[in-house]
XYZ file of C-alpha atoms in Angstrom:
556
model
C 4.638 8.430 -30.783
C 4.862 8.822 -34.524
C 1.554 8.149 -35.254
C 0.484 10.384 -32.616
C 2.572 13.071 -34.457
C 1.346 12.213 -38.103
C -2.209 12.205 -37.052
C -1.535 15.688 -35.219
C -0.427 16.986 -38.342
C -3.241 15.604 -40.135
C -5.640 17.390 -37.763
C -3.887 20.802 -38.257
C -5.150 20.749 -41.942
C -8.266 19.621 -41.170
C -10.639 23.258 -41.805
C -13.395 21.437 -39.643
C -11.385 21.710 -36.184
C -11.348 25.044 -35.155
C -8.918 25.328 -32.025
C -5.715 23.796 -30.648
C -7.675 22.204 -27.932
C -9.297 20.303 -30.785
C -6.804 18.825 -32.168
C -4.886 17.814 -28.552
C -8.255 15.621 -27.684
C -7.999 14.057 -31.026
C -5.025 13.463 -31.595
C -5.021 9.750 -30.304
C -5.222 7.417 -33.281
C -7.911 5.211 -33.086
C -5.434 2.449 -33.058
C -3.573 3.506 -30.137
C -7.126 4.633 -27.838
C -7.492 0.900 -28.674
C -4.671 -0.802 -27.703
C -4.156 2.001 -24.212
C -7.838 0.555 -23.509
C -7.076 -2.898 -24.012
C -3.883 -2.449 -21.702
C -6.169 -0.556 -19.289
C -8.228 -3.436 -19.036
C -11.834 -1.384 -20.189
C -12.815 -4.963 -21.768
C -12.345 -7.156 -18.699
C -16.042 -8.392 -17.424
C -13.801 -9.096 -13.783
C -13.545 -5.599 -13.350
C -16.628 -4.460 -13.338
C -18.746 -3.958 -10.276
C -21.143 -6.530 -10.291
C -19.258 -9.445 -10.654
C -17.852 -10.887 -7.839
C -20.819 -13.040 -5.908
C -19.441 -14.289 -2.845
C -17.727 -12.315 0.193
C -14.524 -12.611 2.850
C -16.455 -15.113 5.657
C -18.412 -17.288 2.614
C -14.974 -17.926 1.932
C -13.542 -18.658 5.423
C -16.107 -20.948 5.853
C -15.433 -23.067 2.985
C -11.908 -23.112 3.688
C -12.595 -24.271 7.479
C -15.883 -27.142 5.955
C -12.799 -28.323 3.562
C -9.486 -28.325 5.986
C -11.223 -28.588 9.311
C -7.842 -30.556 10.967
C -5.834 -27.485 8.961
C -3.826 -25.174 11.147
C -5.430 -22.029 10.686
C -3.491 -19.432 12.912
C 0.167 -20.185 14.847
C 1.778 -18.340 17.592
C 4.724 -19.526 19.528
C 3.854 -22.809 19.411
C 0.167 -22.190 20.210
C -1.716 -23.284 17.098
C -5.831 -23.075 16.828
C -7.467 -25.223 13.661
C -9.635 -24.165 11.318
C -12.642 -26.017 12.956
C -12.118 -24.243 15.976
C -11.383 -20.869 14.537
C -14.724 -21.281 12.332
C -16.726 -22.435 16.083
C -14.658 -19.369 17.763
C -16.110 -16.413 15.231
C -19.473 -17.761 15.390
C -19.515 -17.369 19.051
C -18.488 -14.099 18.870
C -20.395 -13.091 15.711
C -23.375 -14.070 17.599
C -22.549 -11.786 20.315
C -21.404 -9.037 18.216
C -25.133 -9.603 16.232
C -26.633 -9.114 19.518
C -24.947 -5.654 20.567
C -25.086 -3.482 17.231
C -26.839 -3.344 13.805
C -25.123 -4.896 10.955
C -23.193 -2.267 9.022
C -21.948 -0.763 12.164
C -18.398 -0.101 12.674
C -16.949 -2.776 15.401
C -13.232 -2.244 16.767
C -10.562 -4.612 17.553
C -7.845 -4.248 19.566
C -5.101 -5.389 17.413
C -2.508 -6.972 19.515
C -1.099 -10.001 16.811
C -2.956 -12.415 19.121
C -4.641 -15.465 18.085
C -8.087 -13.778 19.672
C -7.373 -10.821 17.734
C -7.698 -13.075 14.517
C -11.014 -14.611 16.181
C -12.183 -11.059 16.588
C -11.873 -9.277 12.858
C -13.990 -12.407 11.483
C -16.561 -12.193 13.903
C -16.839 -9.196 13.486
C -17.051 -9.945 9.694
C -19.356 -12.414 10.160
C -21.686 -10.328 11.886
C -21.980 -8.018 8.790
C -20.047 -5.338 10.779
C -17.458 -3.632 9.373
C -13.670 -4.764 11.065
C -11.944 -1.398 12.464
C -8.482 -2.206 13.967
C -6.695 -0.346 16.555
C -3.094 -0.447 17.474
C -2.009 -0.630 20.386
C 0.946 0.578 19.558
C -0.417 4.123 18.935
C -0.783 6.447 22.022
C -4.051 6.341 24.210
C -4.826 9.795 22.289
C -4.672 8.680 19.063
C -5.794 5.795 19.792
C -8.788 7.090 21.517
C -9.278 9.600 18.458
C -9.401 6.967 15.669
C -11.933 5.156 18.094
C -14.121 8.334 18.013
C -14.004 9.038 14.361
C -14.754 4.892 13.431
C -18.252 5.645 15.390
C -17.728 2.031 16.600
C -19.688 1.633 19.637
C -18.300 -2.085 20.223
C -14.421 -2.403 20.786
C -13.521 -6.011 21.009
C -10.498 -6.549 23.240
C -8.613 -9.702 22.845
C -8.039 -10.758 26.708
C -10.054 -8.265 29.279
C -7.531 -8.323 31.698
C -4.726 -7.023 29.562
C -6.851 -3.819 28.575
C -5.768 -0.805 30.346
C -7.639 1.957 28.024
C -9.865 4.148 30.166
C -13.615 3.918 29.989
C -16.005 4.744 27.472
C -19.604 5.816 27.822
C -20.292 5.428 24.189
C -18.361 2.791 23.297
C -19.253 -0.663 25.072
C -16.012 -2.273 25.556
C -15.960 -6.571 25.904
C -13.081 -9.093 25.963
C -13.165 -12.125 23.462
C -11.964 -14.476 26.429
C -15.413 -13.445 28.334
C -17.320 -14.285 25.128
C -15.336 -17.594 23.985
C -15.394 -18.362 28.118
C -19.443 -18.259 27.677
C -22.083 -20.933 26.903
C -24.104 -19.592 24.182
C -26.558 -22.802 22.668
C -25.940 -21.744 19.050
C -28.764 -24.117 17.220
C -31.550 -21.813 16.570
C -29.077 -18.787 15.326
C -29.510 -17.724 12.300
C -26.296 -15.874 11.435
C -26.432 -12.521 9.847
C -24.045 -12.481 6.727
C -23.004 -10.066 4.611
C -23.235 -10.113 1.088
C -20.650 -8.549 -1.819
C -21.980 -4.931 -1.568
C -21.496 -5.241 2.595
C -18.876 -2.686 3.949
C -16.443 -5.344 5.464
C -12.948 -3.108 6.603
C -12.292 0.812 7.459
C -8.251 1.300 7.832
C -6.878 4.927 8.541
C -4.454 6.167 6.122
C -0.652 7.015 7.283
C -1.858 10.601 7.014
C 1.151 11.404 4.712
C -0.704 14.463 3.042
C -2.650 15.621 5.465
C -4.981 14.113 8.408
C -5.021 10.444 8.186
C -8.632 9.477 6.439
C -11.137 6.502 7.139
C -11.281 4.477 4.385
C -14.062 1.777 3.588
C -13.847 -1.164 1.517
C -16.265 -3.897 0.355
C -16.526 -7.695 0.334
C -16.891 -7.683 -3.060
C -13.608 -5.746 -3.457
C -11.635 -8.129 -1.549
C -13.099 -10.910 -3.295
C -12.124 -9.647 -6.722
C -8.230 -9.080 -5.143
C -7.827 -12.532 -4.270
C -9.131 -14.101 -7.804
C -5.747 -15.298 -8.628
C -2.662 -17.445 -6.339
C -0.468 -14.302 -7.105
C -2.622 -11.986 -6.012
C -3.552 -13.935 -2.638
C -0.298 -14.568 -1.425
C -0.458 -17.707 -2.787
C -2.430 -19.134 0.113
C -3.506 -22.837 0.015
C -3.267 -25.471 2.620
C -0.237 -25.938 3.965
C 1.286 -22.797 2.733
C 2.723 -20.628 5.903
C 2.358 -17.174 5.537
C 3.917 -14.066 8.074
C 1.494 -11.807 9.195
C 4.243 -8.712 9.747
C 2.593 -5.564 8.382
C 1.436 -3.057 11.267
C -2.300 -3.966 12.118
C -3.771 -0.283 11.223
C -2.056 -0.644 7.534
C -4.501 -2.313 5.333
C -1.928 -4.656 4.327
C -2.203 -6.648 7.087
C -5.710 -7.039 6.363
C -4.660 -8.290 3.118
C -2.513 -11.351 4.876
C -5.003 -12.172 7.124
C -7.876 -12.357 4.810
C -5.672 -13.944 1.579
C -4.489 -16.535 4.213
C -7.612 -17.814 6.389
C -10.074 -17.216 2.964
C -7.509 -20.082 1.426
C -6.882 -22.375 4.030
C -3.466 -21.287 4.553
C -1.478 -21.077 7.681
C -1.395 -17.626 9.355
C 1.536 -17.365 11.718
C 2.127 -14.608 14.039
C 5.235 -13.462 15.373
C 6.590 -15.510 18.336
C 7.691 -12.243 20.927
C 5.592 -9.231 20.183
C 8.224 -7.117 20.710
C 10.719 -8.784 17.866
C 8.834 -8.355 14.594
C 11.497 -10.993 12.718
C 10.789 -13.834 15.058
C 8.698 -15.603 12.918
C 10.190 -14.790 9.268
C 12.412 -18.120 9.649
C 9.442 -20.162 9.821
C 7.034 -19.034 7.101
C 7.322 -19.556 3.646
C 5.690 -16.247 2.178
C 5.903 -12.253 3.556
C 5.156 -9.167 2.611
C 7.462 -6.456 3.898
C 8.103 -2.970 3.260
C 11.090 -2.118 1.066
C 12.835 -0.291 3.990
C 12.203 -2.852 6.148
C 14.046 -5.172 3.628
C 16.666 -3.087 3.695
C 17.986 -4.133 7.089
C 17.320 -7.832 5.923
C 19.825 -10.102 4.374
C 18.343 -12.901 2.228
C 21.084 -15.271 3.411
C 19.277 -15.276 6.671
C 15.393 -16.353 5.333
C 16.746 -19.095 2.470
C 12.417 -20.532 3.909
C 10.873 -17.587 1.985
C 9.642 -18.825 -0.910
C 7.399 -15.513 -2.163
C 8.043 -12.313 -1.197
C 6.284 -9.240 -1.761
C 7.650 -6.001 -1.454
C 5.373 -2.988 -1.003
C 3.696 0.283 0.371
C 7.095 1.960 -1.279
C 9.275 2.306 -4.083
C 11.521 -0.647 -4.595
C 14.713 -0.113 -5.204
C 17.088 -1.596 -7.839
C 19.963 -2.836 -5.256
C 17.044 -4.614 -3.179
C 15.945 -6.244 -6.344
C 19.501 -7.748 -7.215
C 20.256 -8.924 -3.893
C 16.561 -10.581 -2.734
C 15.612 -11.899 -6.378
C 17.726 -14.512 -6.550
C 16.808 -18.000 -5.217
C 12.982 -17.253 -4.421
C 9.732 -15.516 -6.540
C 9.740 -11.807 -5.610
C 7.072 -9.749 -6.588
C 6.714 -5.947 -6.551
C 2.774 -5.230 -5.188
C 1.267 -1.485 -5.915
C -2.060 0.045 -4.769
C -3.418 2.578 -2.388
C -5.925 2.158 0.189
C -8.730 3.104 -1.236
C -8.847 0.797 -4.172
C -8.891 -2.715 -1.478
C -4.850 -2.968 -0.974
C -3.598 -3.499 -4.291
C -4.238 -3.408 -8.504
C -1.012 -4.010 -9.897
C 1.806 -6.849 -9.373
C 5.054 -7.224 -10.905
C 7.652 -10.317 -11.095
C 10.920 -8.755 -10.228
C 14.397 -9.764 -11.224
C 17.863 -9.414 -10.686
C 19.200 -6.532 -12.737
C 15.838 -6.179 -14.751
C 14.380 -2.370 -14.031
C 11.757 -2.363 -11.486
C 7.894 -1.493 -13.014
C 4.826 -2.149 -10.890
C 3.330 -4.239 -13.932
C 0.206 -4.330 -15.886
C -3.119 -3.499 -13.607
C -4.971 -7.093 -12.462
C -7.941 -8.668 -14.259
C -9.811 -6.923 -11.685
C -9.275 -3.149 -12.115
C -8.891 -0.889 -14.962
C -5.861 1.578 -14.750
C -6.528 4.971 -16.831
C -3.033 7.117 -17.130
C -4.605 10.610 -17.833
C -3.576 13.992 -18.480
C -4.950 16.777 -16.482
C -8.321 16.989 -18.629
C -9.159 13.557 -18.337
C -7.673 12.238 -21.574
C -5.555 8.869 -22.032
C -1.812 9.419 -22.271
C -0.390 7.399 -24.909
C 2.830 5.014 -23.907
C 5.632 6.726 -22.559
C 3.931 9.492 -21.760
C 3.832 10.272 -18.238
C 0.235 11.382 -16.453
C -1.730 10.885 -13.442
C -2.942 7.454 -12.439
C -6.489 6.902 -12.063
C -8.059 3.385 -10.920
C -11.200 2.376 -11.730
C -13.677 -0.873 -11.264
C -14.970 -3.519 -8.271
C -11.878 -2.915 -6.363
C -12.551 1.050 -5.909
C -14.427 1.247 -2.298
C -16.988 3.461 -1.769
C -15.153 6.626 -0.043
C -13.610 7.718 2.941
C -15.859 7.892 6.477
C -17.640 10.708 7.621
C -15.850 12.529 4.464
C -18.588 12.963 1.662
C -16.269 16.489 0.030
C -13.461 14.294 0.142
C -14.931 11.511 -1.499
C -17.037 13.495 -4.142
C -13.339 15.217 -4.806
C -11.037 11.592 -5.418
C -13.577 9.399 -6.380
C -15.987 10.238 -9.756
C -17.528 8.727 -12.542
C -15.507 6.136 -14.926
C -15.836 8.540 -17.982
C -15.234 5.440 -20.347
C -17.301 3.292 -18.426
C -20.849 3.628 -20.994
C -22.378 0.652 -19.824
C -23.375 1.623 -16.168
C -23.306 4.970 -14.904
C -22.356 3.588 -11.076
C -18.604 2.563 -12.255
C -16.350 5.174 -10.712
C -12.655 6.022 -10.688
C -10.348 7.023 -7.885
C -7.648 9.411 -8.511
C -4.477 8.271 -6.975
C -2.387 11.289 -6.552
C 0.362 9.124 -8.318
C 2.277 9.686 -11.991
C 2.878 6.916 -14.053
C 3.662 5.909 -17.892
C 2.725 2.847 -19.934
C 5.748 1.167 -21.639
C 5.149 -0.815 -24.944
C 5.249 -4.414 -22.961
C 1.777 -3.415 -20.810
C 3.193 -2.162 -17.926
C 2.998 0.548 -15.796
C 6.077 2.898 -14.430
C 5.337 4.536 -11.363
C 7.013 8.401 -11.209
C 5.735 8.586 -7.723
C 3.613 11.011 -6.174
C 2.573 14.278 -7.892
C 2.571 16.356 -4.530
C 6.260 14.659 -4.650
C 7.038 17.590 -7.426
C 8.678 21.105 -6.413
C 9.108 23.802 -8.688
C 12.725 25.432 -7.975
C 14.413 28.366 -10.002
C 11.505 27.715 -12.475
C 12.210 23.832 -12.957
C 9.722 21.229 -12.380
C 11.651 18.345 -10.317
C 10.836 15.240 -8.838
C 12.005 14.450 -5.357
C 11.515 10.921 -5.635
C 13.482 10.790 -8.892
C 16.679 11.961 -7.082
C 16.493 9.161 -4.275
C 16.075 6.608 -7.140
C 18.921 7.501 -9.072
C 21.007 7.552 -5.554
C 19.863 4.486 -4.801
C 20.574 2.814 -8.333
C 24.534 4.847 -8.397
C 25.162 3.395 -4.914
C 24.107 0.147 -4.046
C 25.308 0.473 -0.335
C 22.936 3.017 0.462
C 19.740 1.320 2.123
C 17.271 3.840 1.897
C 17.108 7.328 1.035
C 14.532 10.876 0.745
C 14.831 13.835 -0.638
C 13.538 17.428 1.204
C 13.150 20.839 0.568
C 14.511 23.019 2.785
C 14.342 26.792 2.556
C 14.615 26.127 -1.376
C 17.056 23.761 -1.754
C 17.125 20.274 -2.008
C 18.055 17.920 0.684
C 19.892 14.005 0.684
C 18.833 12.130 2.903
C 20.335 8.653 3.525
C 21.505 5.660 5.400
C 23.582 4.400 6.608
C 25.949 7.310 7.830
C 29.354 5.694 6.270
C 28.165 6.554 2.792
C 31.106 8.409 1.065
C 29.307 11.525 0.790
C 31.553 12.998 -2.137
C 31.391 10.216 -4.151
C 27.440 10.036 -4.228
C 28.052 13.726 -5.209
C 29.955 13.411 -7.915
C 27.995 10.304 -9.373
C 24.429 12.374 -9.041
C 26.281 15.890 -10.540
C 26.846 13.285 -13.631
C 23.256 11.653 -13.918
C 21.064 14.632 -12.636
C 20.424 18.082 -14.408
C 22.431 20.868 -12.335
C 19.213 22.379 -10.816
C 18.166 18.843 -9.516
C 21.893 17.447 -7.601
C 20.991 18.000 -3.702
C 22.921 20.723 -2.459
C 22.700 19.202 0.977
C 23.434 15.612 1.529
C 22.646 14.525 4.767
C 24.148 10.776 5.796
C 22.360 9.378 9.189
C 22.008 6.239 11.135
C 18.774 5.542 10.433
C 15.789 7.245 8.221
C 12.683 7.449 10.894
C 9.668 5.061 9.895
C 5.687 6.059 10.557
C 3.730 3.385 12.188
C 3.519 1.895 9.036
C 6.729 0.730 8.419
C 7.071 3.590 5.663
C 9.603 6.117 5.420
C 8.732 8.888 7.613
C 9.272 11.910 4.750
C 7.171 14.500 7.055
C 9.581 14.137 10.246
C 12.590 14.637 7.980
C 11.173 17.343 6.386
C 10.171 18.689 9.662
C 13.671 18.743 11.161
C 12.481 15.823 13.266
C 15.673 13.961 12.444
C 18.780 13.084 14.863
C 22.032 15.081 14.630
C 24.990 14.080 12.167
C 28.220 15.896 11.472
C 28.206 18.158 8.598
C 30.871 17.438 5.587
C 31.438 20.331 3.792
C 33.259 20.427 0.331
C 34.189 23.528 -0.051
C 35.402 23.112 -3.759
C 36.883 20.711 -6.181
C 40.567 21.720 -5.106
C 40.257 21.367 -1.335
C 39.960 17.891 0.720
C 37.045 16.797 2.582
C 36.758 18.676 5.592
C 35.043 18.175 8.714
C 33.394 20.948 10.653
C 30.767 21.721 13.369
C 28.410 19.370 14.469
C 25.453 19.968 12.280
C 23.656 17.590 10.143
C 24.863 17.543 6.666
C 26.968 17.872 3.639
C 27.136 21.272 1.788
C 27.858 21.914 -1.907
């Protein structure tokens, strides 16, 4: 930073700049644009977008000609090898061939069956792009994501278990009736895709605004999983959970890091207890919150364990990181799952870490311009990982995706803008500040919400999770579980927080709601969606604790 301020000064006396704005987008040293490059990873040849040369299925394949007696996929007991798995998608990749054009969108009923499995890489193999529906979700969303895919194939694991109504557009065929079939396979000649081949569309959680198709590309999946770390560490022999909900691209991630590796991907035993299979794998990834609710006694099998789609809290990191590897794993959707991974530590701050070889990570201020370390700005994420834009959406996509500015060599490398705020530190990596919509401006100060859970979370390690609202312009607590003693979380946030940030609400419940992602539901909070506490009021520092009406809250 003192450079930054010598070379400012420097500028001021320079006759030849004539405005303030001159001086701002010089005032980077050379020496520091250097080294905030070399962090963002402009020099990296795996970055750029024509590198990777080989997609999702050329991988499955080689995993399955390699481990053919390999257990590719486990449920209950039930276990199918990679031979048969490999003989399994071809069947259906030849069907799927012979009922749309490659590129197409084909669904699949996502129902954490071993079919299912057989159904997203035959659909991949087909050079159709995988589309999966949760069953979970009512028949009208459901039936709207359906709509807005444009898939006009829906792939249902077992035909007699569907119970969806009809489609005219949409042709609708059970796995079992294609598996069940005698197709003569010898004079096929399979369809692949290649790098540049659309292979997934996932909807986003919808968290700020309508939930958005997003597309992403062989090639970027094949760049996330160029190192052990950042593919789960999948190798045969290694058993990893699939957990994640099936519409959240990171169960894409374990399902393609796994089978692409000859790994072991097991799925949960009862499909209506999501834990049942945790004791018997030896790598996750799980949602902070979800972790939460989790004590590490319990899973002494999991080796790895990622933690992501959410902030991770200190306390989580101090009881999970000993006695296993845990990593912290940031990215959004639209740049293939994740860009940056972090080894975490017991009572070492949480970071998300430097960006992979695979991406370049630009911190920017509002006019484009690199932010020197320390300096918070808005993360941008550029390179072979950045898909090529939402469905169906080109004013959206021309809008959060754009040209890599530092990017000379080719004028097709683009950036996506994250909607996140982040810093460098002087170690390489990156701070996440959380989102920017996450800011309110109240009585004139800029504050951010997420900052106020954090430092709850670090002052009280028996809170689990926690979100802070708005709410007719003040700022609202909310946490679990409901024992928390509400005036002591006070006091501690009236010492660490500026006055016009403490909460003036605090509101202790059983449980914060999740989305069908397994993410902290913020909107149903802030919507009053939540269930009824009893309010604490403390009506001032020389009058007890006092209980009053049933309402949902504590007042200061």
């Amino acid at each position: 930073m003192a450079s930054i301020f010598f070379s400012s000064i420097q500028l001021l006396t320079d006759g030849g700049l004539a405005t303030i704005k001159d001086i701002f987008q010089r005032q980077l040293p050379s020496a520091t644009r250097e080294r905030l490059l070399a962090m963002d990873n402009f020099t990296s040849p795996m970055a750029r977008i024509d590198m990777p040369r080989d997609t999702v299925v050329d991988r499955f394949y080689t995993a399955a000609a390699l481990g053919p007696k390999n257990v590719a996929v486990e449920k209950a007991g039930r276990i199918i090898t990679y031979l048969a798995l490999a003989s399994s998608v071809k069947h259906v990749a030849h069907t799927v061939e012979s009922l749309v054009p490659a590129g197409a969108t084909v669904a699949v009923l996502a129902d954490r069956s071993i079919n299912w499995i057989v159904g997203i890489f035959g659909a991949l193999a087909a050079n159709t792009i995988y589309c999966p529906l949760d069953p979970s979700y009512s028949a009208e969303y459901r039936a709207g994501l359906l709509k807005r895919s444009t898939a006009k194939l829906l792939l249902v694991p077992n035909i007699s278990d569907w119970r969806g109504p009809s489609n005219e557009n949409v042709v609708i065929l059970g796995i079992d009736q294609i598996l069940a079939g005698n197709v003569d396979l010898a004079a096929w000649c399979q369809r692949l895709p290649g790098p540049h081949d659309k292979a997934y569309l996932c909807f986003t959680s919808g968290s700020t605004g309508k939930p958005k198709g997003v597309l992403c590309e062989h090639r970027g999946v094949a760049a996330l999983h160029s190192s052990p770390t950042t593919r789960m560490h999948s190798q045969p022999g290694r058993r990893v959970a699939q957990f994640l909900a099936p519409g959240f691209d990171g169960s894409v991630h374990e399902i393609l890091a796994t089978l692409s590796f000859g790994g072991t991907l097991v799925l949960r035993k009862r499909d209506n207890d999501p834990f049942s299979h945790l004791t018997d794998v030896d790598v996750a990834l799980l949602n902070p919150s979800v972790v939460a609710h989790m004590s590490p006694v319990d899973y002494p099998n999991l080796q790895q364990l990622y933690l992501g789609g959410e902030p991770v809290p200190q306390p989580i990191v101090d009881q999970w990181a000993p006695g296993r590897v845990l990593y912290n794993i940031y990215g959004p959707t639209e740049t293939t799952v994740a860009v940056c991974l972090q080894r975490l530590h017991e009572k070492v701050p949480v970071n998300i870490g430097p960006p992979f070889p695979t991406v370049r990570i630009y911190i920017l201020n509002d006019h484009l311009e690199l932010q020197p370390p320390g300096t918070p700005g808005n993360i941008y994420i550029a390179g072979v990982q950045v898909g090529p834009g939402y469905l169906d959406m080109s004013d959206v996509t021309e809008s959060e995706y754009r040209q890599d500015p530092f990017a000379t060599w080719s004028e097709e490398e683009r950036m996506y803008r994250t909607g996140d705020l982040g810093f460098w530190d002087e170690l390489g990596n990156i701070h996440c500040c959380g989102r920017k919509d996450r800011q309110v401006k109240l009585g004139g100060y800029r504050i951010n919400l997420e900052t106020i859970a954090e430092v709850a979370l670090q002052q009280m390690p028996q809170i689990r999770a926690c979100v802070a609202t708005v709410e007719r312009q003040r700022i609202v607590l909310w946490l679990e579980p409901e024992d928390v003693s509400v005036s002591k979380l006070h006091q501690r946030l009236r010492t660490y927080l500026p006055p016009y940030a403490v909460p003036k609400m605090i509101r202790p419940i059983k449980s914060i709601p999740v989305n069908t992602y397994g993410k902290l539901d913020i909107k149903s909070l802030a919507s009053g969606q939540e269930e009824e506490t009893m309010e604490l009021v403390l009506p001032g520092p020389d009058r007890g604790l006092q209980q009053a009406s049933p309402m949902s809250g504590a007042y200061f």
